[in-house]
Tab-separated table of C-alpha atoms in Angstrom:
chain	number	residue	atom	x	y	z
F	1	UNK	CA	-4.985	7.578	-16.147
F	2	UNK	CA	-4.082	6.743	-19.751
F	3	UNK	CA	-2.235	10.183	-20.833
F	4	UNK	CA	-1.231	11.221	-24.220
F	5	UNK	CA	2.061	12.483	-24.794
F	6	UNK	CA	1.687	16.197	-24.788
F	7	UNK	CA	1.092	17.568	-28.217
F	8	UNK	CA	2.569	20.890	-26.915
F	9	UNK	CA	6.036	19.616	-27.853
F	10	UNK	CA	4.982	18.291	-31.226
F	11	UNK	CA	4.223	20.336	-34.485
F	12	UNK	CA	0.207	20.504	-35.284
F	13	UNK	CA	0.881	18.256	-38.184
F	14	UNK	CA	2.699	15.181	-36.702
F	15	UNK	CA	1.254	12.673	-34.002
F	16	UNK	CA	1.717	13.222	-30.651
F	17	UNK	CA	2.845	9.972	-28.880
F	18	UNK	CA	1.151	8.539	-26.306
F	19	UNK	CA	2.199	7.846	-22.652
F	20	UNK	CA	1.076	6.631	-19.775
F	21	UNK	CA	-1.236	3.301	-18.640
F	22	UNK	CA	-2.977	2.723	-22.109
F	23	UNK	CA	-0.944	4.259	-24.453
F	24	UNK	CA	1.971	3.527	-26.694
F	25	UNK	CA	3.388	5.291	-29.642
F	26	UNK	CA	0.266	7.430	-31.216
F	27	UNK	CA	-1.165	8.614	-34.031
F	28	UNK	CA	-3.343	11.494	-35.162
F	29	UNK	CA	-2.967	14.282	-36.622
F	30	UNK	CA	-4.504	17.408	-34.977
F	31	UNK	CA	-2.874	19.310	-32.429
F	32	UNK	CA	-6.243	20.459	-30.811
F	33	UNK	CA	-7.662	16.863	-30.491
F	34	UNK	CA	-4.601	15.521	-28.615
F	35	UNK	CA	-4.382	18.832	-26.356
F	36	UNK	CA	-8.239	18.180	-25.972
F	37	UNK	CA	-7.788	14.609	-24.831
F	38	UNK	CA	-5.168	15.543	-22.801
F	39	UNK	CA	-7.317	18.357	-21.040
F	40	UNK	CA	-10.041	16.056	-20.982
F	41	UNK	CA	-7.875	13.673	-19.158
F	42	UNK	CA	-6.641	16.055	-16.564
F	43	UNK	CA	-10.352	17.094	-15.738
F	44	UNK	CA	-10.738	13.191	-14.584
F	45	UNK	CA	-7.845	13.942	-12.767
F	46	UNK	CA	-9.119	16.267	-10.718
F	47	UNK	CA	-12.551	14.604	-10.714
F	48	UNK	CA	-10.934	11.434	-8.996
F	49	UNK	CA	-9.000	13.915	-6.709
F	50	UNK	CA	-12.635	15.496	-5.544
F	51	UNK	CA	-13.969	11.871	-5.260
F	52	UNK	CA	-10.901	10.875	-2.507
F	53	UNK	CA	-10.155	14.075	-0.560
F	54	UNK	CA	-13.042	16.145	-1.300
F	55	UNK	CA	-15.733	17.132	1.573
F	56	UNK	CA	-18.668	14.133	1.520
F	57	UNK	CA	-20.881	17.060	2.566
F	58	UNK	CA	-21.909	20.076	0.211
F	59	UNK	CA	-23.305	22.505	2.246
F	60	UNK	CA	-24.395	25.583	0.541
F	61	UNK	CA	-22.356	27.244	-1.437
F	62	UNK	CA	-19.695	24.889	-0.938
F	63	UNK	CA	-17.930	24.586	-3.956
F	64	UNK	CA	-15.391	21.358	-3.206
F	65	UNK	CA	-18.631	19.461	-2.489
F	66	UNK	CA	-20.647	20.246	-5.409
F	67	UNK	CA	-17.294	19.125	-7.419
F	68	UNK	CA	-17.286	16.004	-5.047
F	69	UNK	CA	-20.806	14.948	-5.964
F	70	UNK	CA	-20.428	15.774	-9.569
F	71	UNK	CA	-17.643	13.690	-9.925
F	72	UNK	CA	-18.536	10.663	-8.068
F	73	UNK	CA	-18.397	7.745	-10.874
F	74	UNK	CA	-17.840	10.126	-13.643
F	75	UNK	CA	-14.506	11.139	-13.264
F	76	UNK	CA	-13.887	7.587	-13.247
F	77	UNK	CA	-15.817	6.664	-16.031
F	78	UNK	CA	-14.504	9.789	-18.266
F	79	UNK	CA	-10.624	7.982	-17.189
F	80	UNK	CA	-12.401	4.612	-19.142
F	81	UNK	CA	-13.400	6.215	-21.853
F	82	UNK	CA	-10.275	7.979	-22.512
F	83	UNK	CA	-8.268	4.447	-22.301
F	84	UNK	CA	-10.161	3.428	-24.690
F	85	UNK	CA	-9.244	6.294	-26.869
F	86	UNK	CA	-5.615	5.865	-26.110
F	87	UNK	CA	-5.885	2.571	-26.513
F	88	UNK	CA	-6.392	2.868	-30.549
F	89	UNK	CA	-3.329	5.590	-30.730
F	90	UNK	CA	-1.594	2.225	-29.939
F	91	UNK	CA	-3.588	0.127	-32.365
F	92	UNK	CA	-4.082	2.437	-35.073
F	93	UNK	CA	-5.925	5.231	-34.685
F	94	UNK	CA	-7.912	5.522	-38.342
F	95	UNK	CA	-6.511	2.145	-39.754
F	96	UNK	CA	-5.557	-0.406	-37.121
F	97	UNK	CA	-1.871	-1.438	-37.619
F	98	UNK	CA	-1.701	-5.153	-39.123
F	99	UNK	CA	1.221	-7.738	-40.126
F	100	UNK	CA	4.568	-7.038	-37.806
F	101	UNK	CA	3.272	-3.605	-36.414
F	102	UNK	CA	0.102	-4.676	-35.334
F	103	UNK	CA	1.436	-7.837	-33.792
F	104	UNK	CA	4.129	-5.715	-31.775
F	105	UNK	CA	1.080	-2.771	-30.984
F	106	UNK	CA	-0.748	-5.777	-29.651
F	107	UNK	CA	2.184	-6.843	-27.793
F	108	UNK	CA	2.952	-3.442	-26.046
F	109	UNK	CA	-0.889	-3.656	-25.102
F	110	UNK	CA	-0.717	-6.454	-23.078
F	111	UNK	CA	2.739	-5.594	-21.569
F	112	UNK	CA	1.408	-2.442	-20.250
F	113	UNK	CA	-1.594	-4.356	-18.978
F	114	UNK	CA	0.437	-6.531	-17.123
F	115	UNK	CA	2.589	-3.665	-15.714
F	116	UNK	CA	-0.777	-2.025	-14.513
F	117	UNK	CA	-2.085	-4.912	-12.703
F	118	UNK	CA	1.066	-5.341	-10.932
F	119	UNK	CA	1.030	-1.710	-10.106
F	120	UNK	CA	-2.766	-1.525	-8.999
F	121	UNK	CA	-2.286	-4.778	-7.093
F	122	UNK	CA	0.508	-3.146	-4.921
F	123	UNK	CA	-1.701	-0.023	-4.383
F	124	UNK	CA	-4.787	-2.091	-3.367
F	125	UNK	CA	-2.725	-3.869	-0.608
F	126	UNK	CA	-3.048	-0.828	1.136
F	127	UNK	CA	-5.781	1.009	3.036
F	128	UNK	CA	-6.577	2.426	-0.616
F	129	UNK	CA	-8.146	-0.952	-1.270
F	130	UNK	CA	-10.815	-1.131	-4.047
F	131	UNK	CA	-10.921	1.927	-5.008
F	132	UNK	CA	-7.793	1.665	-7.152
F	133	UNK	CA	-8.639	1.884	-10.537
F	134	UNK	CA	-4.970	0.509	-12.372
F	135	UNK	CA	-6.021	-3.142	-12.144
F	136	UNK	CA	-8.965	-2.976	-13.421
F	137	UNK	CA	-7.919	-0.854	-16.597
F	138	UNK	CA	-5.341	-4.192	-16.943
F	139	UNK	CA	-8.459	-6.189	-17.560
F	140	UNK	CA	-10.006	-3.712	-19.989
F	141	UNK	CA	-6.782	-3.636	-21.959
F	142	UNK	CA	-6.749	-7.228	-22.896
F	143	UNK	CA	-10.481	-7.992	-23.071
F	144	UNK	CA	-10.364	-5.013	-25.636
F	145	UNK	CA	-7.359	-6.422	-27.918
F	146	UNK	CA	-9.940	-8.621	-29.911
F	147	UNK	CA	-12.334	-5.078	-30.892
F	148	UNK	CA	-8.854	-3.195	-32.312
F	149	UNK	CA	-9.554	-3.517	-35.998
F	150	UNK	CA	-13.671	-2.995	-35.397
F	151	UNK	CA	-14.701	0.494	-37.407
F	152	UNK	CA	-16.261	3.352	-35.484
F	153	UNK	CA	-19.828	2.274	-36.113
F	154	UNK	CA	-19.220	-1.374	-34.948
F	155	UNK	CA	-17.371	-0.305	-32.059
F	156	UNK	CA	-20.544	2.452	-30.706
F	157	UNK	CA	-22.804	-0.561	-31.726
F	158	UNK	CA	-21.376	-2.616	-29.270
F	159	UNK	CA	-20.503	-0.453	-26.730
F	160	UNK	CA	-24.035	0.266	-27.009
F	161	UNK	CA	-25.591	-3.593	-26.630
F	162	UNK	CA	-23.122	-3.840	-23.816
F	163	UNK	CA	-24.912	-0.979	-22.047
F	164	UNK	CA	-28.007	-2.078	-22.356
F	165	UNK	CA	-27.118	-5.959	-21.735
F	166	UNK	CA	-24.534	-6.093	-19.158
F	167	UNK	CA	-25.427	-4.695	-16.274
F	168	UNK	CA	-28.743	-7.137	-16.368
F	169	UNK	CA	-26.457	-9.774	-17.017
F	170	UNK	CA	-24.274	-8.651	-13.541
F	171	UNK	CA	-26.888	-8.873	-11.890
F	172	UNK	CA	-28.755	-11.925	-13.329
F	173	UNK	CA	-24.929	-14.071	-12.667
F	174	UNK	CA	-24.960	-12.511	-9.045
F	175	UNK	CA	-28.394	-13.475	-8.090
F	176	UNK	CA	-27.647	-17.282	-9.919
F	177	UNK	CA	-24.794	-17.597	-8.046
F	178	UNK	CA	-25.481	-16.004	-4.687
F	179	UNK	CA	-22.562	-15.261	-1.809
F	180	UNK	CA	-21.796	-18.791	-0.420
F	181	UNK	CA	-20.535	-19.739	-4.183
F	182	UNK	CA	-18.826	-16.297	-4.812
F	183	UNK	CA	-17.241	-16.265	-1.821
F	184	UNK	CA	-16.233	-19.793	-2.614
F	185	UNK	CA	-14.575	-18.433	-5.696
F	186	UNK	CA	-12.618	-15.982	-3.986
F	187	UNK	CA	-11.452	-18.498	-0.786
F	188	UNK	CA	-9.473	-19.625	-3.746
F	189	UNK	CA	-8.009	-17.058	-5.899
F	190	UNK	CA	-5.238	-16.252	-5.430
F	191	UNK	CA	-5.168	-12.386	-6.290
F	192	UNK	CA	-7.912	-11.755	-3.673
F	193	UNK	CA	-5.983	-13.479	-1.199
F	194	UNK	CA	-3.164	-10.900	-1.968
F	195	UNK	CA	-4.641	-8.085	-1.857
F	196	UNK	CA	-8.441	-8.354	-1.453
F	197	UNK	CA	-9.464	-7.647	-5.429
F	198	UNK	CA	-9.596	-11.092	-7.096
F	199	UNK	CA	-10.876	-11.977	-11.021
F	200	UNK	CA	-14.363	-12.264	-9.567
F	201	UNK	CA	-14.487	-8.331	-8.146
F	202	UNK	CA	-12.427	-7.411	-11.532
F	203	UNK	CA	-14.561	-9.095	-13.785
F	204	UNK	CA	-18.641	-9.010	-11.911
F	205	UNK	CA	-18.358	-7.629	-8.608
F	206	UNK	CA	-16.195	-5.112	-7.495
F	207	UNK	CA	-15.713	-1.235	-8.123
F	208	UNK	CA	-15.166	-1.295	-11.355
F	209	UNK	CA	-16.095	-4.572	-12.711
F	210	UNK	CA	-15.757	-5.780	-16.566
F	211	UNK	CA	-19.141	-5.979	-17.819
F	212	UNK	CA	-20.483	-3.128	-16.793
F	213	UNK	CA	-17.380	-0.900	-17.856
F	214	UNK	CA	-16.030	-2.186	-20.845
F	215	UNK	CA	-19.087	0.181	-22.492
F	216	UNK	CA	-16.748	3.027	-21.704
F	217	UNK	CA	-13.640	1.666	-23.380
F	218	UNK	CA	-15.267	0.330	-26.187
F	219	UNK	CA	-16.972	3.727	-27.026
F	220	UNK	CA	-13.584	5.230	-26.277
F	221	UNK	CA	-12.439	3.364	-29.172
F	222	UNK	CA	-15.078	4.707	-31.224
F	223	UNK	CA	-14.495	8.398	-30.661
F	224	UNK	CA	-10.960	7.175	-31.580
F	225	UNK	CA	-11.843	6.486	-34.912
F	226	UNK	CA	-13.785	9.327	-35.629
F	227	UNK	CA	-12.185	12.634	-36.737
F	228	UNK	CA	-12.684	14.840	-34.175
F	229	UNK	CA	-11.701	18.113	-35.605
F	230	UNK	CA	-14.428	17.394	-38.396
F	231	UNK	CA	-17.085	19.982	-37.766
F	232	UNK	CA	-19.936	17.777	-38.932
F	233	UNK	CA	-18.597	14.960	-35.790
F	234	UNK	CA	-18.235	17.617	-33.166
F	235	UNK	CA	-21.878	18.860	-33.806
F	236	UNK	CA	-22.956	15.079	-33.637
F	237	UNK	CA	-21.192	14.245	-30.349
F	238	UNK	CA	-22.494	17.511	-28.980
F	239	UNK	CA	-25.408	16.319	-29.624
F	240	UNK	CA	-25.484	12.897	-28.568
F	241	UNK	CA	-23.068	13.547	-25.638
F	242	UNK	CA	-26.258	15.858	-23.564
F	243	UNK	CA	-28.669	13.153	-25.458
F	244	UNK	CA	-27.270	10.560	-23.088
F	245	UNK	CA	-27.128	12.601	-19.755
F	246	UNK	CA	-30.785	13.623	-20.094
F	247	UNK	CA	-31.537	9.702	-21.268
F	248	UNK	CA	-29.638	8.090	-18.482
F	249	UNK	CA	-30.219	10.424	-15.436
F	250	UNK	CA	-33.675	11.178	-16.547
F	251	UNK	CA	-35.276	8.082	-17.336
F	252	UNK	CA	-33.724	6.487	-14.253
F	253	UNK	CA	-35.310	9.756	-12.254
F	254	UNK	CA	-38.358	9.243	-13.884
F	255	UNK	CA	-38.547	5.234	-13.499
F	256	UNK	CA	-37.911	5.417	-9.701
F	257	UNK	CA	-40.942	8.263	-9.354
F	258	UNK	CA	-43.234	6.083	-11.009
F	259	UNK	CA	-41.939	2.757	-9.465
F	260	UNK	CA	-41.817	4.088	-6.134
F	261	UNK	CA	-37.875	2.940	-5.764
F	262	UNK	CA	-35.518	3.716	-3.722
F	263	UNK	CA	-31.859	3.763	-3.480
F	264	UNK	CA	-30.490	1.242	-1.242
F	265	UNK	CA	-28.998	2.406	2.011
F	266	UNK	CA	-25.439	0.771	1.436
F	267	UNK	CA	-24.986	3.014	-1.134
F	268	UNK	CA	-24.866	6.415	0.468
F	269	UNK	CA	-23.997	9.108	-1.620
F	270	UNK	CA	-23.983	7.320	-4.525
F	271	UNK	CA	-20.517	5.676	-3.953
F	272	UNK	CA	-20.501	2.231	-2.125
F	273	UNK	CA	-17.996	2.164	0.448
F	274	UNK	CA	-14.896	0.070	0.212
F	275	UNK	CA	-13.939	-3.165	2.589
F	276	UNK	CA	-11.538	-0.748	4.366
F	277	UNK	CA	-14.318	1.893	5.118
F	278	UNK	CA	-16.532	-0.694	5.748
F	279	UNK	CA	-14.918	-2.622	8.349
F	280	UNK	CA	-13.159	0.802	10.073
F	281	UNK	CA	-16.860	1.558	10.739
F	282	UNK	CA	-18.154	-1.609	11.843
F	283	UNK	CA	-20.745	-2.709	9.096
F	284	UNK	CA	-18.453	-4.788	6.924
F	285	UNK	CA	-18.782	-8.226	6.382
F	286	UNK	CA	-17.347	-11.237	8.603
F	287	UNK	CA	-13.957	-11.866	7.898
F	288	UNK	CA	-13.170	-13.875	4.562
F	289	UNK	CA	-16.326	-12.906	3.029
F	290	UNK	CA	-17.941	-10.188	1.120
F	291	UNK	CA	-21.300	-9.129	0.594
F	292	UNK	CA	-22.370	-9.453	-2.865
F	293	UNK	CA	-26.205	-9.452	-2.470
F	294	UNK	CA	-27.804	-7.731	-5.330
F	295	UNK	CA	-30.432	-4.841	-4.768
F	296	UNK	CA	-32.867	-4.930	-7.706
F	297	UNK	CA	-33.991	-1.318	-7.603
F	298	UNK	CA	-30.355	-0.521	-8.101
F	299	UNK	CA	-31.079	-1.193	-11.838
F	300	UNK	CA	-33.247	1.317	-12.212
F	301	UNK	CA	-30.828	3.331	-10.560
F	302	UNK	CA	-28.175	5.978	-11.820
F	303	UNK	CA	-26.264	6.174	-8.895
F	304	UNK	CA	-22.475	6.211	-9.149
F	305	UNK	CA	-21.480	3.043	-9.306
F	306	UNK	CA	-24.453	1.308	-9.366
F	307	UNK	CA	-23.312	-0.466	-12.582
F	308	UNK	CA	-27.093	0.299	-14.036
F	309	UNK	CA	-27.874	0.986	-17.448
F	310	UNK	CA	-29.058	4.441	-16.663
F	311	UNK	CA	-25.726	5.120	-14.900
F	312	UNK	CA	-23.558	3.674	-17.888
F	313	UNK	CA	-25.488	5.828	-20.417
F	314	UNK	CA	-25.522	8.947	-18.453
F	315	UNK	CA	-21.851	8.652	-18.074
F	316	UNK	CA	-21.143	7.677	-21.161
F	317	UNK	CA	-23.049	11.452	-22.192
F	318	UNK	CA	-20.668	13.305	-19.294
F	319	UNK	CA	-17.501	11.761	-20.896
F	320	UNK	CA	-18.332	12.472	-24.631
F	321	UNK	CA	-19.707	16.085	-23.997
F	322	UNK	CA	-16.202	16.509	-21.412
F	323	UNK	CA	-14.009	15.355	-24.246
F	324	UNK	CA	-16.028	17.083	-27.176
F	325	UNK	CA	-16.101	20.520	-24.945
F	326	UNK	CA	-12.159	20.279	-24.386
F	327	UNK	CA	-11.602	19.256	-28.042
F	328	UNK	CA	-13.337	22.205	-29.546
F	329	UNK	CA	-11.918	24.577	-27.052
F	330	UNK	CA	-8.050	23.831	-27.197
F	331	UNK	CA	-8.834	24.392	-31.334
F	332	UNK	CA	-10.927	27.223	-31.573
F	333	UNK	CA	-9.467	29.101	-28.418
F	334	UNK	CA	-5.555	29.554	-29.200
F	335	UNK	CA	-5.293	32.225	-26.107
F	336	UNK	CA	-6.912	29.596	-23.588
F	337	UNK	CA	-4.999	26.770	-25.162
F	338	UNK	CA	-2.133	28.464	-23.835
F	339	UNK	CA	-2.896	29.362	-20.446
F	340	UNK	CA	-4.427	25.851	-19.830
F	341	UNK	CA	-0.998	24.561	-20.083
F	342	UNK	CA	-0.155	23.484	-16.581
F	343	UNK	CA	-3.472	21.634	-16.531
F	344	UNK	CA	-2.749	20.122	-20.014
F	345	UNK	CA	0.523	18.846	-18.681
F	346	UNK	CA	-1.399	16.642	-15.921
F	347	UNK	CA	-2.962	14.972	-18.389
F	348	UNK	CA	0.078	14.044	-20.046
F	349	UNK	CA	1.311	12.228	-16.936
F	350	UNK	CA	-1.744	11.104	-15.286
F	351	UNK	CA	-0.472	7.832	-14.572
F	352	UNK	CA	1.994	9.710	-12.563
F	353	UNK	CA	-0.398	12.047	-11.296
F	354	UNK	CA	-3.022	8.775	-10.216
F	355	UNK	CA	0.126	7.216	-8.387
F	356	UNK	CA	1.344	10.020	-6.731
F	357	UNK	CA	-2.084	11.054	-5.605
F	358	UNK	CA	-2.584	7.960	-4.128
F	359	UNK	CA	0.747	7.907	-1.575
F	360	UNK	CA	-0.174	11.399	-1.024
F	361	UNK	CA	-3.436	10.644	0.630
F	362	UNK	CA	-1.719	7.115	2.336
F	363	UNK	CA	0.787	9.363	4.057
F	364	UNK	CA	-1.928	12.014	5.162
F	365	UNK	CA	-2.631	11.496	9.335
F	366	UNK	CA	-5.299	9.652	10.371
F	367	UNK	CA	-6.338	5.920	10.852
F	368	UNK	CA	-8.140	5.554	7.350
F	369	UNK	CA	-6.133	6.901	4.900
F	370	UNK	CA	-9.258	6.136	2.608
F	371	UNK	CA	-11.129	8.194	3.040
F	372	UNK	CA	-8.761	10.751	4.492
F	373	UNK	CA	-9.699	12.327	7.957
F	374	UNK	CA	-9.173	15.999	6.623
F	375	UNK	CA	-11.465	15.896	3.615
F	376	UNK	CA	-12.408	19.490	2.855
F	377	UNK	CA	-12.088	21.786	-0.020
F	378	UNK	CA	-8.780	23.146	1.143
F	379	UNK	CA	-7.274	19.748	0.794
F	380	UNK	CA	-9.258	19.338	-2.815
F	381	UNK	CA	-7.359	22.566	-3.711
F	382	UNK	CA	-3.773	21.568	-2.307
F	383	UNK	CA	-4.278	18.814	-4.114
F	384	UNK	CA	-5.103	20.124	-7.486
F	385	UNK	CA	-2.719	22.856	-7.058
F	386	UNK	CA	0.377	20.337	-5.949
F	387	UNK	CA	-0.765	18.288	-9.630
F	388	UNK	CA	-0.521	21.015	-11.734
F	389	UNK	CA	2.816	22.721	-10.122
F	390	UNK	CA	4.222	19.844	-10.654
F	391	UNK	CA	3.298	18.902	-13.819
F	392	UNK	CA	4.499	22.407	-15.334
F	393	UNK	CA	7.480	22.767	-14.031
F	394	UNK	CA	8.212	18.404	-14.960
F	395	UNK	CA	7.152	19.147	-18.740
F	396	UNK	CA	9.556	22.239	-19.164
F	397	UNK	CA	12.107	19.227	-18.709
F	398	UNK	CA	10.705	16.226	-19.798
F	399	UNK	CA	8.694	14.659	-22.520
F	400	UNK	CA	7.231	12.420	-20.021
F	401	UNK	CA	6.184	11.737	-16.590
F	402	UNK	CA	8.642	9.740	-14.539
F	403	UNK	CA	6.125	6.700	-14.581
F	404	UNK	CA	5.183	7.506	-18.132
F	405	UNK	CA	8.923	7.176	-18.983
F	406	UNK	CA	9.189	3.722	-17.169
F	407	UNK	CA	6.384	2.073	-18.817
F	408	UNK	CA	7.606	3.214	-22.272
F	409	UNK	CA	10.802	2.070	-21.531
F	410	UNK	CA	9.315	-1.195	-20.530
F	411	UNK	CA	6.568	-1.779	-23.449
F	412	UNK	CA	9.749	-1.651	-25.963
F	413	UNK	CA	10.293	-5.103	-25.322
F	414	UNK	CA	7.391	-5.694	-27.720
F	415	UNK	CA	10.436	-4.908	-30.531
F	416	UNK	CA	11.443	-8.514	-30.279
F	417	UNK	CA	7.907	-9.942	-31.538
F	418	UNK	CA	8.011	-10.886	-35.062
């Protein structure tokens, strides 16, 4: 959701701008690490298309399925830790920008957060609900500002106490507080009065809440400041990346076998259904309240979603390896560089891509538009197919996506700060 400007249309030695939710004008100077990103990016893409139209079933041999499950919280999660990278394209990359630029890099940050949240509010009013992503990257955007001018090794350093801290901490604040004070919170905010996603779901109890994901940005911003064509750092973070998967996934396997856990039943399928799903089949919660009662085996968890350490740090490993895998490929592999194109360009406009993915599946028949009453592999495909068409034949034209072009437009106000 956070594309880079396509460094197809740049020479390999100058910086390819970036476009879309968290970027700005970029930096960098390697024509395989932006085209990486950028494939990287439309891989979420598609990962968050499997997650919404895909079949809920795999049955054997049933390729959309298997894509479905693997994607489930890591598609998302991959989108985080690529906003984070774009993020610092905005900032400064190797050096953050300081004095007038940095001020006005700052400035285009928070603009485009702003623009998001409005955007992601207006998509959550509908039966899409919570699953919408766009306001919650708003709140990443500006809780991030302050960690712009951190180094690389700072930056994984915290990313990494955050892993390890916050999702104890969610669920230490949601057992201290319980439901009748949470939902107290939300009877009066206004945002979850509007549209059902209010500070409290943005920031400790919702789909995507701060302290659980803000490890993704932050180590984002790390792999920003590494150099990623440096053979030394791509053998590292193919390393580390697999490290993480077998860590996260593995331990949390191994803790529940010993422990005798199990995952909670409100989870099925690893992905917690939204109030719309909820409600459309009869187990949601009276109206004006939510359910916010914690499940403590779901920290020993690494469900989707289930905002555990094990599920932050095995994520964390899916997005690095996905992003050190693409990075190394579009540089070493010239031929498939070239006929990944079309899928490079939907990572270029992903915020375009997210939107119009979105009213696609809202305008699909059916009652619940989320999820949609066709799911199936065929609809996976159309949809991934439909993304790509569109994105070559847009990019033969344009620099940008349409969206991508608005929110540039929109983010040069940040000229005028001095």
């Amino acid at each position: 959701m956070t594309p880079l400007e396509s460094a197809a249309h740049t020479s390999p030695p100058q910086p390819a701008p970036p476009s879309g939710p968290a970027a700005a004008g970029g930096s960098g100077p390697s024509m395989g690490r932006l085209v990486g990103v950028d494939l990287a990016r439309a891989l979420a893409v598609f990962g968050m298309f499997a997650v919404h139209v895909g079949p809920f079933e795999a049955a054997p041999g049933d390729v959309g399925g298997w894509v479905r499950t693997l994607s489930e919280g890591r598609a998302s999660a991959l989108f985080a830790t690529l906003a984070g990278f774009s993020l610092m394209l905005i900032a400064g990359r190797f050096e953050p920008r300081t004095g007038l630029a940095g001020r006005q890099a700052k400035a285009r940050i928070v603009i485009r957060a702003g623009i998001l949240l409005a955007a992601g509010t207006a998509l959550t009013m509908t039966n899409f609900g919570d699953a919408v992503i766009l306001n919650a990257y708003a709140v990443f955007f500006l809780l991030a500002l302050p960690l712009t001018r951190l180094r690389a090794r700072t930056l994984a350093i915290t990313a990494a106490v955050l892993a390890l801290v916050g999702p104890q901490v969610a669920f230490g604040l949601r057992t201290w507080l319980g439901e009748p004070i949470l939902n107290s919170i939300n009877a009066y905010d206004p945002l979850e009065r509007l549209c059902g996603v209010g500070v409290l779901d943005l920031l400790l109890t919702g789909f995507f809440p701060a302290i659980t994901w803000m490890p993704f940005v932050i180590a984002g911003m790390a792999l920003a400041r590494l150099d990623l064509a440096a053979g030394a750092v791509q053998r590292r973070l193919a390393v580390l990346g697999p490290a993480l998967i077998v860590l996260g996934y593995g331990t949390s396997w191994l803790a529940l076998k010993v422990f005798g856990g199990a995952i909670p039943d409100h989870m099925p399928d690893g992905m917690p259904p939204t109030d719309a799903m909820a409600e459309a089949a009869g187990s949601g919660p009276p109206p004006g309240t939510r359910s916010f009662e914690p499940d403590p085996w779901l920290l020993l968890a690494a469900e989707p979603h289930s905002g555990s350490t094990f599920d932050v740090i095995g994520c964390l490993g899916v997005a690095i390896t996905v992003l050190v895998g693409a990075t190394v490929a579009m540089a070493r592999l010239p031929r498939l560089r070239r006929l990944a194109g079309p899928v490079i360009a939907v990572g270029t406009m992903s915020l375009t891509v997210y939107v119009g993915h979105i009213l696609a599946i809202l305008a699909l028949p059916g009652e619940n538009a989320t999820p949609p009453d066709a799911n199936s592999t065929v609809l996976l495909g159309a949809f991934v197919l439909g993304a790509v068409v569109f994105a070559a034949l847009w990019s033969r034209v344009f620099r940008r996506g349409p969206l991508e072009y608005l929110l540039n437009d929109a983010t040069r106000l940040a000229r005028f700060v001095r």
